[in-house]
Amino acid sequence: MDTSRLMPSVLCRALGAYWERDPHPALAAHFARTWFHVRPTVVVAGSVDVVPDGYADIQWINGVLRIAGPDRTVNAEELSAGTIIVGLRFQPGALGRWLGTKAPELVNGRVALEAFWGAEARRLAAFVSEGRSPEAIAQRVEGALVARVSRVKAPDPAASAIFRAIRADPCDPIEVTRHLCESLGMSARTVRRRALEAFGYGPKTLQRILRFQRFLRAARAMPPTKSLAELAMVAGYADQAHLSREARQLTGMTPATVVAHLP
């Protein structure tokens, strides 16, 4: 993979404007954040790489509503100059409730919402696209979801418990699984099945993804004098070599390249 390519999940603040806010209060149980990414009007041609973060989204992009499934590995996308993306990030366990499908069917996928909601999705996309600003677009999407939310089951609480436990301690998947089995009253096999249904992969893969996200947060927050070895330790890696292997697998880049590209 060409390591000069940029990653919105790492560089979104540098690639134009990126910001987030809380979703409409009526949607808080189902969506974690509403986010916005406006690409600059002049950019270098080529694809951008999206790094997995453990979430899936409903996105409005170029007049189309789509589902961005949970990514297992880096996902390259072609985004033209001036592209506006408005997204609502599903809470853990909410994806299947809204779409009537399981996460494994959408891993690393980008699928038009029309595949799930049919003509209603086409009408909604046309209505949303009349918004004259990113915020107006977001409010229209949220309004449509608020109108549906009473008919949607609450997200699977086991999925939320799994996500919170691994995010809090992404260092030891065996210990986390043991804790989840005890707190949820489930076998290890059941915990894995519930994670697979909610995220598209089991606890071990989710742990790798959330640990790398912890590395990215640490790299942004710590002084530039911190070494990769120190960052690896803070993020929960065994050593710098462990970080390097997983960075290559998840992003196609070395940790040093990722840190150099951080805004």
PDB file of C-alpha atoms in Angstrom:
ATOM      1  CA  MET A   1       0.000   0.000   0.000  1.00  0.00           C
ATOM      2  CA  ASP A   2       1.265   3.521  -0.792  1.00  0.00           C
ATOM      3  CA  THR A   3       2.040   4.975   2.640  1.00  0.00           C
ATOM      4  CA  SER A   4       1.707   8.535   1.366  1.00  0.00           C
ATOM      5  CA  ARG A   5      -2.054   8.202   1.228  1.00  0.00           C
ATOM      6  CA  LEU A   6      -4.006   9.991   3.914  1.00  0.00           C
ATOM      7  CA  MET A   7      -6.547   8.602   6.377  1.00  0.00           C
ATOM      8  CA  PRO A   8      -9.734  10.524   7.299  1.00  0.00           C
ATOM      9  CA  SER A   9     -10.021   8.772  10.645  1.00  0.00           C
ATOM     10  CA  VAL A  10      -6.489   9.958  11.454  1.00  0.00           C
ATOM     11  CA  LEU A  11      -6.253  13.145   9.409  1.00  0.00           C
ATOM     12  CA  CYS A  12      -9.855  14.307   9.130  1.00  0.00           C
ATOM     13  CA  ARG A  13      -9.018  17.564  10.954  1.00  0.00           C
ATOM     14  CA  ALA A  14      -6.229  18.232   8.462  1.00  0.00           C
ATOM     15  CA  LEU A  15      -8.219  17.259   5.370  1.00  0.00           C
ATOM     16  CA  GLY A  16     -10.556  20.222   5.404  1.00  0.00           C
ATOM     17  CA  ALA A  17     -12.947  20.666   8.323  1.00  0.00           C
ATOM     18  CA  TYR A  18     -14.060  17.957  10.731  1.00  0.00           C
ATOM     19  CA  TRP A  19     -16.258  18.311  13.784  1.00  0.00           C
ATOM     20  CA  GLU A  20     -18.662  16.317  15.953  1.00  0.00           C
ATOM     21  CA  ARG A  21     -21.581  16.928  18.258  1.00  0.00           C
ATOM     22  CA  ASP A  22     -24.102  14.963  20.287  1.00  0.00           C
ATOM     23  CA  PRO A  23     -26.993  13.545  18.253  1.00  0.00           C
ATOM     24  CA  HIS A  24     -30.600  14.600  18.782  1.00  0.00           C
ATOM     25  CA  PRO A  25     -31.499  13.637  22.383  1.00  0.00           C
ATOM     26  CA  ALA A  26     -34.182  11.212  21.191  1.00  0.00           C
ATOM     27  CA  LEU A  27     -31.479   9.287  19.305  1.00  0.00           C
ATOM     28  CA  ALA A  28     -28.831   9.121  22.038  1.00  0.00           C
ATOM     29  CA  ALA A  29     -29.532   5.476  22.930  1.00  0.00           C
ATOM     30  CA  HIS A  30     -29.006   4.464  19.294  1.00  0.00           C
ATOM     31  CA  PHE A  31     -26.347   6.858  17.982  1.00  0.00           C
ATOM     32  CA  ALA A  32     -23.131   7.894  19.714  1.00  0.00           C
ATOM     33  CA  ARG A  33     -22.236  11.009  17.710  1.00  0.00           C
ATOM     34  CA  THR A  34     -23.242  13.137  14.764  1.00  0.00           C
ATOM     35  CA  TRP A  35     -20.162  14.096  12.777  1.00  0.00           C
ATOM     36  CA  PHE A  36     -19.238  16.258   9.800  1.00  0.00           C
ATOM     37  CA  HIS A  37     -16.351  16.165   7.356  1.00  0.00           C
ATOM     38  CA  VAL A  38     -15.986  18.784   4.622  1.00  0.00           C
ATOM     39  CA  ARG A  39     -13.140  18.071   2.222  1.00  0.00           C
ATOM     40  CA  PRO A  40     -11.144  21.033   0.904  1.00  0.00           C
ATOM     41  CA  THR A  41     -12.077  22.296  -2.543  1.00  0.00           C
ATOM     42  CA  VAL A  42      -8.561  21.614  -3.804  1.00  0.00           C
ATOM     43  CA  VAL A  43      -6.951  18.322  -2.799  1.00  0.00           C
ATOM     44  CA  VAL A  44      -4.399  15.922  -4.196  1.00  0.00           C
ATOM     45  CA  ALA A  45      -6.112  13.297  -6.335  1.00  0.00           C
ATOM     46  CA  GLY A  46      -6.258   9.732  -5.071  1.00  0.00           C
ATOM     47  CA  SER A  47      -7.916   7.601  -2.452  1.00  0.00           C
ATOM     48  CA  VAL A  48      -8.007   8.126   1.292  1.00  0.00           C
ATOM     49  CA  ASP A  49      -7.735   5.351   3.847  1.00  0.00           C
ATOM     50  CA  VAL A  50     -10.313   4.890   6.610  1.00  0.00           C
ATOM     51  CA  VAL A  51      -8.918   3.160   9.707  1.00  0.00           C
ATOM     52  CA  PRO A  52     -11.227   0.831  11.672  1.00  0.00           C
ATOM     53  CA  ASP A  53     -12.649   2.234  14.906  1.00  0.00           C
ATOM     54  CA  GLY A  54     -15.197  -0.406  15.991  1.00  0.00           C
ATOM     55  CA  TYR A  55     -18.225   1.580  14.799  1.00  0.00           C
ATOM     56  CA  ALA A  56     -20.620   1.685  11.851  1.00  0.00           C
ATOM     57  CA  ASP A  57     -22.404   4.774  10.490  1.00  0.00           C
ATOM     58  CA  ILE A  58     -25.323   6.104   8.524  1.00  0.00           C
ATOM     59  CA  GLN A  59     -23.770   8.615   6.125  1.00  0.00           C
ATOM     60  CA  TRP A  60     -25.017  11.229   3.698  1.00  0.00           C
ATOM     61  CA  ILE A  61     -22.425  11.722   0.958  1.00  0.00           C
ATOM     62  CA  ASN A  62     -22.860  13.370  -2.429  1.00  0.00           C
ATOM     63  CA  GLY A  63     -26.636  13.162  -2.259  1.00  0.00           C
ATOM     64  CA  VAL A  64     -26.743   9.491  -1.269  1.00  0.00           C
ATOM     65  CA  LEU A  65     -27.571   7.908   2.082  1.00  0.00           C
ATOM     66  CA  ARG A  66     -25.462   4.861   2.779  1.00  0.00           C
ATOM     67  CA  ILE A  67     -24.312   2.527   5.513  1.00  0.00           C
ATOM     68  CA  ALA A  68     -20.598   2.421   6.292  1.00  0.00           C
ATOM     69  CA  GLY A  69     -20.192  -0.979   7.893  1.00  0.00           C
ATOM     70  CA  PRO A  70     -17.717  -1.793  10.653  1.00  0.00           C
ATOM     71  CA  ASP A  71     -14.223  -2.008   9.227  1.00  0.00           C
ATOM     72  CA  ARG A  72     -11.867  -4.853  10.051  1.00  0.00           C
ATOM     73  CA  THR A  73      -8.946  -3.423   8.072  1.00  0.00           C
ATOM     74  CA  VAL A  74      -8.116  -0.144   6.368  1.00  0.00           C
ATOM     75  CA  ASN A  75     -10.746   0.841   3.799  1.00  0.00           C
ATOM     76  CA  ALA A  76      -9.716   2.943   0.789  1.00  0.00           C
ATOM     77  CA  GLU A  77     -12.266   5.398  -0.613  1.00  0.00           C
ATOM     78  CA  GLU A  78     -12.284   7.881  -3.461  1.00  0.00           C
ATOM     79  CA  LEU A  79     -13.463  11.284  -2.240  1.00  0.00           C
ATOM     80  CA  SER A  80     -13.496  14.220  -4.639  1.00  0.00           C
ATOM     81  CA  ALA A  81     -12.552  17.770  -3.695  1.00  0.00           C
ATOM     82  CA  GLY A  82     -15.288  19.605  -1.798  1.00  0.00           C
ATOM     83  CA  THR A  83     -17.093  16.432  -0.726  1.00  0.00           C
ATOM     84  CA  ILE A  84     -19.365  16.875   2.283  1.00  0.00           C
ATOM     85  CA  ILE A  85     -20.024  13.876   4.511  1.00  0.00           C
ATOM     86  CA  VAL A  86     -22.511  13.907   7.368  1.00  0.00           C
ATOM     87  CA  GLY A  87     -22.557  10.819   9.541  1.00  0.00           C
ATOM     88  CA  LEU A  88     -24.402   9.370  12.501  1.00  0.00           C
ATOM     89  CA  ARG A  89     -22.329   6.814  14.386  1.00  0.00           C
ATOM     90  CA  PHE A  90     -24.296   3.808  15.626  1.00  0.00           C
ATOM     91  CA  GLN A  91     -24.062   2.881  19.277  1.00  0.00           C
ATOM     92  CA  PRO A  92     -22.718  -0.660  19.823  1.00  0.00           C
ATOM     93  CA  GLY A  93     -25.505  -3.144  19.137  1.00  0.00           C
ATOM     94  CA  ALA A  94     -27.757  -0.658  17.309  1.00  0.00           C
ATOM     95  CA  LEU A  95     -26.852  -1.415  13.691  1.00  0.00           C
ATOM     96  CA  GLY A  96     -28.926  -4.581  13.401  1.00  0.00           C
ATOM     97  CA  ARG A  97     -31.932  -2.986  15.091  1.00  0.00           C
ATOM     98  CA  TRP A  98     -32.177  -0.316  12.412  1.00  0.00           C
ATOM     99  CA  LEU A  99     -31.313  -2.395   9.364  1.00  0.00           C
ATOM    100  CA  GLY A 100     -32.648  -5.862  10.168  1.00  0.00           C
ATOM    101  CA  THR A 101     -29.280  -7.430   9.435  1.00  0.00           C
ATOM    102  CA  LYS A 102     -26.194  -8.554  11.319  1.00  0.00           C
ATOM    103  CA  ALA A 103     -22.889  -6.724  11.292  1.00  0.00           C
ATOM    104  CA  PRO A 104     -20.853  -9.527   9.623  1.00  0.00           C
ATOM    105  CA  GLU A 105     -22.790  -8.904   6.406  1.00  0.00           C
ATOM    106  CA  LEU A 106     -21.497  -5.317   6.319  1.00  0.00           C
ATOM    107  CA  VAL A 107     -17.863  -5.629   7.397  1.00  0.00           C
ATOM    108  CA  ASN A 108     -15.691  -3.271   5.312  1.00  0.00           C
ATOM    109  CA  GLY A 109     -18.798  -2.532   3.248  1.00  0.00           C
ATOM    110  CA  ARG A 110     -20.353   0.667   1.929  1.00  0.00           C
ATOM    111  CA  VAL A 111     -23.978  -0.067   1.027  1.00  0.00           C
ATOM    112  CA  ALA A 112     -26.754   2.295  -0.065  1.00  0.00           C
ATOM    113  CA  LEU A 113     -29.470   2.664   2.576  1.00  0.00           C
ATOM    114  CA  GLU A 114     -31.912   1.866  -0.227  1.00  0.00           C
ATOM    115  CA  ALA A 115     -30.830  -1.784   0.053  1.00  0.00           C
ATOM    116  CA  PHE A 116     -32.514  -1.880   3.468  1.00  0.00           C
ATOM    117  CA  TRP A 117     -35.266   0.755   3.334  1.00  0.00           C
ATOM    118  CA  GLY A 118     -36.141   0.709  -0.364  1.00  0.00           C
ATOM    119  CA  ALA A 119     -38.061   3.643  -1.827  1.00  0.00           C
ATOM    120  CA  GLU A 120     -38.244   5.331   1.575  1.00  0.00           C
ATOM    121  CA  ALA A 121     -34.457   5.725   1.526  1.00  0.00           C
ATOM    122  CA  ARG A 122     -34.593   7.332  -1.934  1.00  0.00           C
ATOM    123  CA  ARG A 123     -37.238   9.818  -0.803  1.00  0.00           C
ATOM    124  CA  LEU A 124     -35.309  10.567   2.363  1.00  0.00           C
ATOM    125  CA  ALA A 125     -32.062  11.144   0.439  1.00  0.00           C
ATOM    126  CA  ALA A 126     -33.811  13.625  -1.864  1.00  0.00           C
ATOM    127  CA  PHE A 127     -35.291  15.481   1.123  1.00  0.00           C
ATOM    128  CA  VAL A 128     -32.000  15.535   3.032  1.00  0.00           C
ATOM    129  CA  SER A 129     -30.099  16.783  -0.004  1.00  0.00           C
ATOM    130  CA  GLU A 130     -32.187  19.960  -0.011  1.00  0.00           C
ATOM    131  CA  GLY A 131     -30.346  21.059   3.125  1.00  0.00           C
ATOM    132  CA  ARG A 132     -28.185  24.102   2.427  1.00  0.00           C
ATOM    133  CA  SER A 133     -25.469  23.432   4.982  1.00  0.00           C
ATOM    134  CA  PRO A 134     -23.913  20.414   6.695  1.00  0.00           C
ATOM    135  CA  GLU A 135     -25.883  21.178   9.853  1.00  0.00           C
ATOM    136  CA  ALA A 136     -29.151  21.484   7.923  1.00  0.00           C
ATOM    137  CA  ILE A 137     -28.428  18.132   6.267  1.00  0.00           C
ATOM    138  CA  ALA A 138     -27.731  16.555   9.668  1.00  0.00           C
ATOM    139  CA  GLN A 139     -30.940  17.936  11.158  1.00  0.00           C
ATOM    140  CA  ARG A 140     -32.962  16.464   8.309  1.00  0.00           C
ATOM    141  CA  VAL A 141     -31.361  13.051   8.742  1.00  0.00           C
ATOM    142  CA  GLU A 142     -31.908  13.187  12.497  1.00  0.00           C
ATOM    143  CA  GLY A 143     -35.520  14.264  12.064  1.00  0.00           C
ATOM    144  CA  ALA A 144     -36.213  11.245   9.869  1.00  0.00           C
ATOM    145  CA  LEU A 145     -34.575   8.915  12.380  1.00  0.00           C
ATOM    146  CA  VAL A 146     -36.470  10.452  15.294  1.00  0.00           C
ATOM    147  CA  ALA A 147     -39.704   9.703  13.416  1.00  0.00           C
ATOM    148  CA  ARG A 148     -38.703   6.005  13.305  1.00  0.00           C
ATOM    149  CA  VAL A 149     -37.031   5.546  16.658  1.00  0.00           C
ATOM    150  CA  SER A 150     -40.141   4.476  18.575  1.00  0.00           C
ATOM    151  CA  ARG A 151     -40.424   1.459  16.258  1.00  0.00           C
ATOM    152  CA  VAL A 152     -36.809   0.360  16.744  1.00  0.00           C
ATOM    153  CA  LYS A 153     -35.769  -1.974  19.549  1.00  0.00           C
ATOM    154  CA  ALA A 154     -33.152  -0.716  21.967  1.00  0.00           C
ATOM    155  CA  PRO A 155     -29.563  -1.753  21.145  1.00  0.00           C
ATOM    156  CA  ASP A 156     -28.345  -5.071  22.513  1.00  0.00           C
ATOM    157  CA  PRO A 157     -27.061  -4.274  26.042  1.00  0.00           C
ATOM    158  CA  ALA A 158     -24.500  -7.077  25.804  1.00  0.00           C
ATOM    159  CA  ALA A 159     -22.880  -5.326  22.833  1.00  0.00           C
ATOM    160  CA  SER A 160     -22.536  -2.109  24.800  1.00  0.00           C
ATOM    161  CA  ALA A 161     -21.066  -3.990  27.785  1.00  0.00           C
ATOM    162  CA  ILE A 162     -18.549  -5.752  25.536  1.00  0.00           C
ATOM    163  CA  PHE A 163     -17.509  -2.511  23.864  1.00  0.00           C
ATOM    164  CA  ARG A 164     -17.130  -0.592  27.147  1.00  0.00           C
ATOM    165  CA  ALA A 165     -15.126  -3.340  28.821  1.00  0.00           C
ATOM    166  CA  ILE A 166     -12.673  -3.724  25.939  1.00  0.00           C
ATOM    167  CA  ARG A 167     -12.289   0.026  25.427  1.00  0.00           C
ATOM    168  CA  ALA A 168     -11.550   0.461  29.137  1.00  0.00           C
ATOM    169  CA  ASP A 169      -8.881  -2.276  29.107  1.00  0.00           C
ATOM    170  CA  PRO A 170      -7.789  -3.215  25.590  1.00  0.00           C
ATOM    171  CA  CYS A 171      -4.656  -4.992  26.828  1.00  0.00           C
ATOM    172  CA  ASP A 172      -5.823  -8.464  27.848  1.00  0.00           C
ATOM    173  CA  PRO A 173      -8.657 -10.013  25.778  1.00  0.00           C
ATOM    174  CA  ILE A 174      -8.636 -13.203  27.862  1.00  0.00           C
ATOM    175  CA  GLU A 175      -9.171 -11.323  31.124  1.00  0.00           C
ATOM    176  CA  VAL A 176     -11.805  -9.078  29.529  1.00  0.00           C
ATOM    177  CA  THR A 177     -13.670 -12.096  28.177  1.00  0.00           C
ATOM    178  CA  ARG A 178     -13.565 -13.735  31.599  1.00  0.00           C
ATOM    179  CA  HIS A 179     -14.960 -10.557  33.167  1.00  0.00           C
ATOM    180  CA  LEU A 180     -17.712 -10.351  30.546  1.00  0.00           C
ATOM    181  CA  CYS A 181     -18.678 -13.977  31.078  1.00  0.00           C
ATOM    182  CA  GLU A 182     -19.064 -13.331  34.804  1.00  0.00           C
ATOM    183  CA  SER A 183     -20.875  -9.986  34.549  1.00  0.00           C
ATOM    184  CA  LEU A 184     -23.227 -11.037  31.722  1.00  0.00           C
ATOM    185  CA  GLY A 185     -23.755 -14.602  32.881  1.00  0.00           C
ATOM    186  CA  MET A 186     -22.728 -15.933  29.471  1.00  0.00           C
ATOM    187  CA  SER A 187     -20.271 -18.513  28.215  1.00  0.00           C
ATOM    188  CA  ALA A 188     -17.196 -17.412  26.277  1.00  0.00           C
ATOM    189  CA  ARG A 189     -18.790 -18.818  23.126  1.00  0.00           C
ATOM    190  CA  THR A 190     -21.937 -16.739  23.675  1.00  0.00           C
ATOM    191  CA  VAL A 191     -19.903 -13.579  24.315  1.00  0.00           C
ATOM    192  CA  ARG A 192     -18.049 -14.165  21.054  1.00  0.00           C
ATOM    193  CA  ARG A 193     -21.305 -14.771  19.155  1.00  0.00           C
ATOM    194  CA  ARG A 194     -22.906 -11.594  20.519  1.00  0.00           C
ATOM    195  CA  ALA A 195     -19.785  -9.594  19.654  1.00  0.00           C
ATOM    196  CA  LEU A 196     -19.746 -11.059  16.144  1.00  0.00           C
ATOM    197  CA  GLU A 197     -23.396 -10.135  15.604  1.00  0.00           C
ATOM    198  CA  ALA A 198     -22.897  -6.585  16.872  1.00  0.00           C
ATOM    199  CA  PHE A 199     -19.466  -5.653  15.477  1.00  0.00           C
ATOM    200  CA  GLY A 200     -18.808  -8.111  12.660  1.00  0.00           C
ATOM    201  CA  TYR A 201     -15.861  -9.655  14.483  1.00  0.00           C
ATOM    202  CA  GLY A 202     -15.072 -11.241  17.837  1.00  0.00           C
ATOM    203  CA  PRO A 203     -13.686  -9.672  21.033  1.00  0.00           C
ATOM    204  CA  LYS A 204     -10.053 -10.260  20.036  1.00  0.00           C
ATOM    205  CA  THR A 205     -10.347  -8.270  16.797  1.00  0.00           C
ATOM    206  CA  LEU A 206     -12.351  -5.545  18.532  1.00  0.00           C
ATOM    207  CA  GLN A 207      -9.615  -5.390  21.158  1.00  0.00           C
ATOM    208  CA  ARG A 208      -6.945  -4.864  18.468  1.00  0.00           C
ATOM    209  CA  ILE A 209      -8.971  -2.091  16.854  1.00  0.00           C
ATOM    210  CA  LEU A 210      -9.734  -0.243  20.092  1.00  0.00           C
ATOM    211  CA  ARG A 211      -6.143  -0.575  21.285  1.00  0.00           C
ATOM    212  CA  PHE A 212      -4.939   1.088  18.078  1.00  0.00           C
ATOM    213  CA  GLN A 213      -7.487   3.852  18.588  1.00  0.00           C
ATOM    214  CA  ARG A 214      -6.035   4.301  22.080  1.00  0.00           C
ATOM    215  CA  PHE A 215      -2.601   4.660  20.473  1.00  0.00           C
ATOM    216  CA  LEU A 216      -3.944   7.377  18.154  1.00  0.00           C
ATOM    217  CA  ARG A 217      -5.464   9.289  21.088  1.00  0.00           C
ATOM    218  CA  ALA A 218      -2.220   9.029  23.045  1.00  0.00           C
ATOM    219  CA  ALA A 219      -0.171  10.183  20.063  1.00  0.00           C
ATOM    220  CA  ARG A 220      -2.392  13.258  19.668  1.00  0.00           C
ATOM    221  CA  ALA A 221      -2.397  14.106  23.363  1.00  0.00           C
ATOM    222  CA  MET A 222       1.236  13.530  24.336  1.00  0.00           C
ATOM    223  CA  PRO A 223       4.187  15.825  23.605  1.00  0.00           C
ATOM    224  CA  PRO A 224       5.989  15.136  20.320  1.00  0.00           C
ATOM    225  CA  THR A 225       9.086  14.206  22.331  1.00  0.00           C
ATOM    226  CA  LYS A 226       7.430  10.953  23.426  1.00  0.00           C
ATOM    227  CA  SER A 227       8.956   7.948  21.725  1.00  0.00           C
ATOM    228  CA  LEU A 228       7.025   5.241  19.901  1.00  0.00           C
ATOM    229  CA  ALA A 229       8.080   2.814  22.615  1.00  0.00           C
ATOM    230  CA  GLU A 230       6.462   5.060  25.249  1.00  0.00           C
ATOM    231  CA  LEU A 231       3.320   5.451  23.180  1.00  0.00           C
ATOM    232  CA  ALA A 232       3.145   1.689  22.683  1.00  0.00           C
ATOM    233  CA  MET A 233       3.309   1.129  26.434  1.00  0.00           C
ATOM    234  CA  VAL A 234       0.608   3.718  27.164  1.00  0.00           C
ATOM    235  CA  ALA A 235      -1.692   2.193  24.532  1.00  0.00           C
ATOM    236  CA  GLY A 236      -1.283  -1.322  25.936  1.00  0.00           C
ATOM    237  CA  TYR A 237       1.057  -2.982  23.448  1.00  0.00           C
ATOM    238  CA  ALA A 238       3.645  -5.488  24.612  1.00  0.00           C
ATOM    239  CA  ASP A 239       6.397  -3.424  22.984  1.00  0.00           C
ATOM    240  CA  GLN A 240       7.118  -1.187  19.998  1.00  0.00           C
ATOM    241  CA  ALA A 241       7.440  -4.172  17.665  1.00  0.00           C
ATOM    242  CA  HIS A 242       3.919  -5.273  18.636  1.00  0.00           C
ATOM    243  CA  LEU A 243       2.620  -1.773  17.825  1.00  0.00           C
ATOM    244  CA  SER A 244       4.437  -1.800  14.487  1.00  0.00           C
ATOM    245  CA  ARG A 245       2.921  -5.129  13.431  1.00  0.00           C
ATOM    246  CA  GLU A 246      -0.603  -4.067  14.254  1.00  0.00           C
ATOM    247  CA  ALA A 247      -0.216  -0.617  12.700  1.00  0.00           C
ATOM    248  CA  ARG A 248       0.843  -2.284   9.455  1.00  0.00           C
ATOM    249  CA  GLN A 249      -2.111  -4.686   9.599  1.00  0.00           C
ATOM    250  CA  LEU A 250      -4.715  -2.012  10.408  1.00  0.00           C
ATOM    251  CA  THR A 251      -3.439   0.943   8.366  1.00  0.00           C
ATOM    252  CA  GLY A 252      -0.777  -0.282   5.937  1.00  0.00           C
ATOM    253  CA  MET A 253       1.553   2.286   7.514  1.00  0.00           C
ATOM    254  CA  THR A 254       4.308   2.306  10.076  1.00  0.00           C
ATOM    255  CA  PRO A 255       3.503   3.932  13.440  1.00  0.00           C
ATOM    256  CA  ALA A 256       6.017   6.678  12.671  1.00  0.00           C
ATOM    257  CA  THR A 257       4.196   7.523   9.427  1.00  0.00           C
ATOM    258  CA  VAL A 258       0.853   7.573  11.212  1.00  0.00           C
ATOM    259  CA  VAL A 259       2.163   9.907  13.925  1.00  0.00           C
ATOM    260  CA  ALA A 260       3.773  12.173  11.338  1.00  0.00           C
ATOM    261  CA  HIS A 261       0.391  12.571   9.606  1.00  0.00           C
ATOM    262  CA  LEU A 262      -1.582  13.389  12.750  1.00  0.00           C
ATOM    263  CA  PRO A 263      -3.035  16.912  12.781  1.00  0.00           C
TER     264      PRO A 263
END
